[in-house]
Amino acid sequence: MKKHKKWLSICLIVCLIGGLGGVAWHRHRVIEERELSLIYIPKVVDGTNDFWKSLILGARMAAKEYNAEIGILAPSEENDVERQNELLKEAIEKEPDAILFSPSSFTESNDLLKEAKEKGIRISFIDSYTEEQIQDLTVATDNLEAGEKLGKFAATLLGPEDQIAIVAHVKGVSTAVEREEGFRKGLGKLADNIVEVVYCDSQYEKSRQLTVELMEKYPNLKMIAGMNEYSSVGAARAVKAAGAKDRIQVVGVDSSQEAVQLMENGVFKGLVVQKAFKMGYMGVKETVLMLRGKSYEKDVNSGCELVTPENMYSSEIEKLLFPFNTLKLS
Amino acid sequence: MYADRICKGEAEMNKKSLATVIVGKFKSIQSVIFATVAFLVLSAVVIVTGVSMRFTQNSIFENSSQYTHTIIKQMNQNIDSYIDYMENIAYLISSSEDVQDYLFDDEIDNEARYRILNQFETILDSRSDIRNVGIISKNGRMLINDGKKSVNSDLNLNTQEWYTQALDSPEGPMLTSSHVQHIISGERPWVITLSRGIRDRGGSGEKEGVFFIDLNYSAISGLCDQSTVGTKGYAFILDARGNIVYHPQQQQLYNELQTENINLIMDTDDDTVLTGTGKDGKLYSISRSDKTGWTVVDCTSVRELLSKSRQAQSIYVLTAVILVIVSLLFSRFMARSITLPIQKLRDSMKKVQEGDFSVSDVVVDSDNEIGSLTKSFDVMTHRIQELMEQNVHEQEQKRKSELKALQSQINPHFLYNTLDSIIWMAEGKKNEEVVLMTASLARLLRQSISNEDEVVPIANEVEYARGYLTIQKMRYKDKLEFQIDVDPSILYIPLIKLVLQPIIENAIYHGLKYKESKGLLIVKGFMKDGNAVLQVIDDGVGMDEETLAHIYDRHKVNYHSNGVGVYNVQKRLKLYYGDDYGITYESRPGEGTTATITIPGRQEAV
């Protein structure tokens, strides 16, 4: 009888362990398989701006691949901090698992982000960051590196005395500051030839206007460098309109259909293109990994590439410049 | 085990001692059998399951790769015929007169242009997988789609591979795998281009123009996806140089967010290659097309294959577990069925050892060794029982014959004395007394001789005692008086023979004989507490305690009686009725003695 009891208890223990293991495994699976809800707030959605289009495409593809639902809330104009904060508030009310955010302002969104954190919403920064280190992870281009690449390439186009002007997007924004710093570093000694830095507030028209003024102000200007899509393309439009594409070299950051066209046309001599698709994709991927409790990278540099008229039709650059949208296919 | 047996003697010895040690650990044969069978079954099941699981994994891998290989071969054929179809269109258009006229005539032939555009429109309308179709000549004339789209004037065609290769290659169409088509401004789609050089047949005869069709991915992705429906794997296409033509995650691949081991695929000659390690590995099934030079690759994750085989394996494991449980139950049952008869045998042996032969035969149904052992045991116990019974019987016979010998003799002294008494009485002419005494003697003699039974009713014993007492009374005229007072209800209770008379005799010769005055002897019979009691009470000299203590001794044989002493009576009573019964004496010197005979009251009447 005693022996029987012993056997019985061994059987029971085995069953118990098996059962517990099964439950734990099942719970683990549930966390792993639940569809996560994410909200991404970019700086802008603009049909002409390939950077944001690619980024959002990447985010959507990653969300689909990693079983997450992603909502995009975007202001229709870049640098519209107020609108972006409204959208952020809206997103917080929806209480998603995480908010992916590309802050337009270095300081203005801090309170809202803190509120989100208090509600248990994870924050991922994409492309830019804010004054306070409130985010759980960041996926961005190393803007110093991007600026430096552009600077080094620009230096090869210039003589020792050639004047340079910079059209940046928004004063004080992290991307603008770092790209300019990198650009100066890449130029090396030639950095002393920078005559002026102007800010276009991420508007094509203002950028064009400022460029026209710069050309008048500095008749011997040899180079204009744009620090984002709006500033670069605005500057290129002005140079093209002035018929000065052979006299003034235009380099910039980010690409769009128009930028590519302008490069084919010979206005742009070089563009540093961020890997926007990769940025969006990695942003969502790492956020999902974080939410599912797996190992993830806290700081991801999505990288950038220099595009020139010589390499623009190469397979590698085409892959970067023109998104292959498989979402449309399926 | 058997292999071990063949081993050297020393090993055998060790093995044996080890075996005995192991077997010794168990308390019963049942647990030995159970443990052995359980161990054998368990190990057999584990080994078989292990082997079949291994085998399953391999065969699932093989089946899967064979299956996918058939599919991608089919897929490659579909792609070939798809490209074939496009080549036909290319041939049809590039060799048409209208194209010649439009591209190479000195003046633009508007009618030819119209007809070509019509043709293009038909093609574009009927096929949604064609993005662009167009003709371009070196001289700058071109016609694309409906002719209304603005052409990218900034594009230098000589940088475009599909254009230069079509002009340079000797003959036939060219396939340019995935690239961006820049020719229409504002549109930069990813396409696969089929291009074909057009000779200026009226002029130089050299290739002066190019016809091209841009294919979007809808048809190819359809072909790829349809063949992998239902599986988690996917298919992709590489061109002859290892560039991606189509991949379901092309954009991820282009952005280095996904990787395929393309070098491995391009270098191998096998149909199937495995890349990566363990669960994260991928199984590539490869099919190359001679026509397009493309390679169709099906990619299945090892994880998925494993999960398939795991499904099969879990069935195996389940079966194994059930098998083990069933066999454990069975082995338990078997062990029990083998050892149960042994246990029965052991139990009954124990009883026999304790002297209890009453256990009914051990019943064993089987004919095996244990069955025959049990049968032998049964036969043996029967034989022993028989022998013992025989022994008891013989002893009894012996005792009976002894008793008979005793009974058949009447004490000669008593006889002489009685006969003497009769003679004197006859001489004294006491006829009546002579008659009475002689009759009593005759009855006594008849009784002692005639009855062969060991047991007689109490009445017989009482009558015998009466005869005896009558004779004695006549002999000791003034000395003895007797009374017999027996309850009629006990008269037919059986009593072994020759009990009462020896006790009376004892009372006369040891009690009354030495008394100065006349003695009284009373025989009483009654029921008490379910027992029949006979008392012989005398008022003779009585006995002191020492005499009383030695009254049952053997040597105290009464010379006057026929040798049947109190010892003999007591022994017979105890033997016959058990220790609870027999004679007890009470006596006081000078007052008399009471002998009490107790026997069971309930007996079958004789």
Coordinates of C-alpha atoms in Angstrom, one line a residue, chain A residues 55-302:
Chain A
L55 CA 10.1 55.5 -43.8
I56 CA 6.4 54.9 -43.4
L57 CA 6.5 52.1 -45.9
G58 CA 9.3 50.5 -44.0
A59 CA 7.3 50.9 -40.8
R60 CA 4.2 49.3 -42.3
M61 CA 6.1 46.4 -43.8
A62 CA 7.8 45.6 -40.5
A63 CA 4.5 45.9 -38.7
K64 CA 2.9 43.4 -41.1
E65 CA 5.8 41.1 -40.8
Y66 CA 6.0 41.2 -37.0
N67 CA 2.3 40.9 -36.4
A68 CA 1.6 44.5 -35.2
E69 CA -1.0 46.9 -36.2
I70 CA 0.4 50.4 -36.9
G71 CA -1.5 53.6 -37.2
I72 CA 0.1 56.7 -38.8
L73 CA -0.8 60.1 -37.4
A74 CA 1.1 62.8 -39.3
P75 CA 0.9 66.6 -39.7
S76 CA 0.7 67.8 -43.3
E77 CA 3.5 70.2 -42.8
E78 CA 6.9 69.6 -41.4
N79 CA 7.9 71.8 -38.4
D80 CA 4.3 72.1 -37.3
V81 CA 5.1 71.4 -33.6
E82 CA 1.6 72.3 -32.3
R83 CA -0.2 69.9 -34.7
Q84 CA 2.3 67.2 -34.0
N85 CA 1.7 67.6 -30.2
E86 CA -2.1 67.4 -30.8
L87 CA -1.6 64.2 -32.7
L88 CA 0.6 62.9 -29.9
K89 CA -2.1 63.6 -27.4
E90 CA -4.6 61.8 -29.6
A91 CA -2.3 58.8 -29.8
I92 CA -1.8 58.7 -26.0
E93 CA -5.6 58.6 -25.5
K94 CA -5.7 55.5 -27.7
E95 CA -3.3 53.8 -25.3
P96 CA -1.3 51.7 -27.8
D97 CA 1.5 49.4 -26.7
A98 CA 4.1 51.8 -28.0
I99 CA 4.3 55.2 -29.8
L100 CA 6.9 55.7 -32.4
F101 CA 7.7 59.3 -32.6
S102 CA 9.8 61.6 -34.8
P103 CA 9.9 64.8 -32.8
S104 CA 9.8 68.1 -34.7
S105 CA 10.8 70.0 -31.7
F106 CA 13.8 69.5 -29.4
T107 CA 11.8 70.6 -26.3
E108 CA 8.1 71.1 -26.9
S109 CA 6.9 67.5 -26.7
N110 CA 8.5 66.5 -23.4
D111 CA 5.5 66.8 -21.1
L112 CA 3.3 64.7 -23.4
L113 CA 5.9 62.1 -23.7
K114 CA 6.2 61.9 -20.0
E115 CA 2.5 61.5 -19.7
A116 CA 2.7 58.6 -22.2
K117 CA 5.4 56.9 -20.2
E118 CA 3.4 57.2 -17.0
K119 CA 0.5 55.4 -18.8
G120 CA 2.9 52.6 -19.6
I121 CA 3.2 53.3 -23.3
R122 CA 6.7 52.6 -24.6
I123 CA 8.3 55.4 -26.7
S124 CA 10.6 54.8 -29.7
F125 CA 12.3 57.7 -31.4
I126 CA 12.7 57.6 -35.1
D127 CA 14.9 60.0 -37.1
S128 CA 15.2 62.6 -34.4
Y129 CA 15.2 62.9 -30.7
T130 CA 14.4 65.4 -27.9
E131 CA 16.3 67.2 -25.2
E132 CA 15.3 64.6 -22.6
Q133 CA 16.3 61.0 -22.8
I134 CA 12.8 59.8 -22.3
Q135 CA 12.7 57.2 -25.1
D136 CA 13.1 53.4 -24.8
L137 CA 15.0 53.2 -28.1
T138 CA 16.1 55.3 -31.0
V139 CA 16.5 54.5 -34.6
A140 CA 18.1 57.2 -36.6
T141 CA 20.7 58.1 -39.2
D142 CA 23.9 59.1 -37.6
N143 CA 23.5 62.7 -38.8
L144 CA 27.1 63.6 -38.0
E145 CA 28.2 60.8 -40.3
A146 CA 25.7 61.9 -43.0
G147 CA 27.0 65.5 -42.8
E148 CA 30.6 64.4 -42.9
K149 CA 30.0 62.2 -46.0
L150 CA 28.5 65.1 -47.7
G151 CA 31.3 67.4 -46.6
K152 CA 34.0 65.1 -47.7
F153 CA 32.4 64.7 -51.1
A154 CA 31.8 68.5 -51.4
A155 CA 35.5 69.1 -50.6
T156 CA 36.4 67.1 -53.8
L157 CA 34.4 69.5 -55.9
L158 CA 35.8 72.8 -54.6
G159 CA 38.9 74.8 -54.9
P160 CA 40.6 76.2 -51.9
E161 CA 39.0 79.6 -52.1
D162 CA 35.5 78.7 -53.2
Q163 CA 32.6 80.1 -51.1
I164 CA 30.0 77.8 -49.6
A165 CA 26.5 78.6 -48.3
I166 CA 24.3 76.3 -46.2
V167 CA 20.6 76.1 -46.4
A168 CA 19.4 74.2 -43.2
H169 CA 15.9 73.3 -42.3
V170 CA 15.1 74.3 -38.7
K171 CA 17.3 76.1 -36.3
G172 CA 18.0 74.0 -33.2
V173 CA 16.6 70.8 -34.4
S174 CA 18.9 67.9 -33.7
T175 CA 19.2 66.7 -37.3
A176 CA 20.0 70.2 -38.6
V177 CA 22.6 70.9 -35.9
E178 CA 24.4 67.5 -36.3
R179 CA 24.4 67.5 -40.1
E180 CA 25.9 71.0 -40.2
E181 CA 28.5 70.0 -37.7
G182 CA 29.3 66.9 -39.7
F183 CA 29.4 68.8 -42.9
R184 CA 31.9 71.3 -41.5
K185 CA 34.0 68.4 -40.3
G186 CA 33.9 66.7 -43.7
L187 CA 35.0 69.9 -45.5
G188 CA 38.0 70.2 -43.2
K189 CA 39.9 73.4 -43.9
L190 CA 37.3 74.4 -46.5
A191 CA 34.8 74.9 -43.6
D192 CA 36.3 78.3 -43.2
N193 CA 34.8 79.2 -46.6
I194 CA 31.3 78.9 -45.4
V195 CA 29.9 82.3 -45.8
E196 CA 26.4 82.0 -44.3
V197 CA 23.9 79.5 -42.9
V198 CA 20.2 80.2 -43.5
Y199 CA 17.1 78.3 -42.3
C200 CA 14.1 77.6 -44.5
D201 CA 11.8 76.0 -41.9
S202 CA 11.4 73.0 -44.1
Q203 CA 9.6 74.8 -46.9
Y204 CA 10.5 74.5 -50.5
E205 CA 9.5 78.1 -51.3
K206 CA 11.4 79.7 -48.5
S207 CA 14.4 77.7 -49.3
R208 CA 14.3 78.8 -53.0
Q209 CA 13.8 82.4 -51.9
L210 CA 16.8 82.3 -49.5
T211 CA 18.9 80.7 -52.2
V212 CA 18.1 83.4 -54.7
E213 CA 19.0 86.0 -52.0
L214 CA 22.3 84.1 -51.3
M215 CA 23.2 84.1 -55.0
E216 CA 22.6 87.8 -55.2
K217 CA 24.5 88.5 -52.0
Y218 CA 27.5 86.3 -52.9
P219 CA 28.0 86.5 -56.7
N220 CA 31.1 84.2 -56.4
L221 CA 29.3 81.5 -54.5
K222 CA 30.5 78.1 -55.7
M223 CA 28.4 75.7 -53.6
I224 CA 25.1 75.5 -51.9
A225 CA 24.5 72.7 -49.4
G226 CA 21.0 71.7 -48.3
M227 CA 20.5 70.0 -45.1
N228 CA 17.2 68.2 -45.8
E229 CA 14.8 67.5 -48.6
Y230 CA 13.1 70.8 -48.5
S231 CA 16.2 72.9 -48.2
S232 CA 18.1 70.9 -50.9
V233 CA 15.4 70.8 -53.4
G234 CA 14.5 74.5 -52.8
A235 CA 18.1 75.5 -53.4
A236 CA 18.4 73.3 -56.5
R237 CA 15.2 74.8 -58.0
A238 CA 16.6 78.3 -57.5
V239 CA 20.0 77.3 -59.1
K240 CA 18.3 75.6 -62.0
A241 CA 16.0 78.6 -62.6
A242 CA 18.9 80.9 -62.5
G243 CA 20.6 78.7 -65.1
A244 CA 23.6 78.6 -62.8
K245 CA 23.9 74.8 -62.5
D246 CA 27.4 74.8 -64.1
R247 CA 28.6 77.7 -61.9
I248 CA 27.1 76.7 -58.6
Q249 CA 27.3 73.2 -57.3
V250 CA 24.4 72.0 -55.3
V251 CA 24.7 69.2 -52.8
G252 CA 22.1 68.0 -50.3
V253 CA 20.6 65.5 -48.0
D254 CA 17.6 63.3 -48.7
S255 CA 16.0 62.4 -52.0
S256 CA 12.7 62.6 -53.8
Q257 CA 11.5 62.1 -57.3
E258 CA 12.3 65.7 -57.9
A259 CA 15.7 65.5 -56.4
V260 CA 16.5 62.5 -58.6
Q261 CA 15.2 64.4 -61.7
L262 CA 17.4 67.4 -60.7
M263 CA 20.4 65.1 -60.4
E264 CA 19.7 63.6 -63.8
N265 CA 19.4 67.2 -65.0
G266 CA 22.8 67.9 -63.6
V267 CA 21.9 70.4 -60.9
F268 CA 22.6 68.1 -57.9
K269 CA 26.2 67.0 -57.8
G270 CA 25.8 64.9 -54.8
L271 CA 23.1 63.8 -52.3
V272 CA 23.5 62.0 -49.1
V273 CA 20.5 59.7 -48.9
Q274 CA 19.3 58.3 -45.6
K275 CA 18.1 54.7 -45.5
A276 CA 14.6 55.8 -44.7
F277 CA 13.0 52.5 -45.4
K278 CA 15.5 50.7 -43.2
M279 CA 14.9 53.3 -40.5
G280 CA 11.2 52.8 -40.4
Y281 CA 11.5 49.1 -40.6
M282 CA 14.1 48.9 -37.9
G283 CA 12.1 51.3 -35.7
V284 CA 9.1 49.0 -35.7
K285 CA 11.1 45.8 -35.6
E286 CA 13.1 46.8 -32.6
T287 CA 10.0 48.2 -30.8
V288 CA 8.2 45.0 -31.3
L289 CA 11.2 43.0 -30.1
M290 CA 11.3 45.2 -27.0
L291 CA 7.6 44.8 -26.4
R292 CA 7.8 41.0 -26.7
G293 CA 10.6 40.9 -24.2
K294 CA 13.3 39.8 -26.7
S295 CA 16.7 41.2 -27.1
Y296 CA 16.7 44.5 -29.1
E297 CA 19.1 47.3 -29.9
K298 CA 18.6 50.5 -28.0
D299 CA 20.4 52.7 -30.5
V300 CA 20.2 51.8 -34.1
N301 CA 22.1 53.7 -36.8
S302 CA 20.2 53.1 -40.0

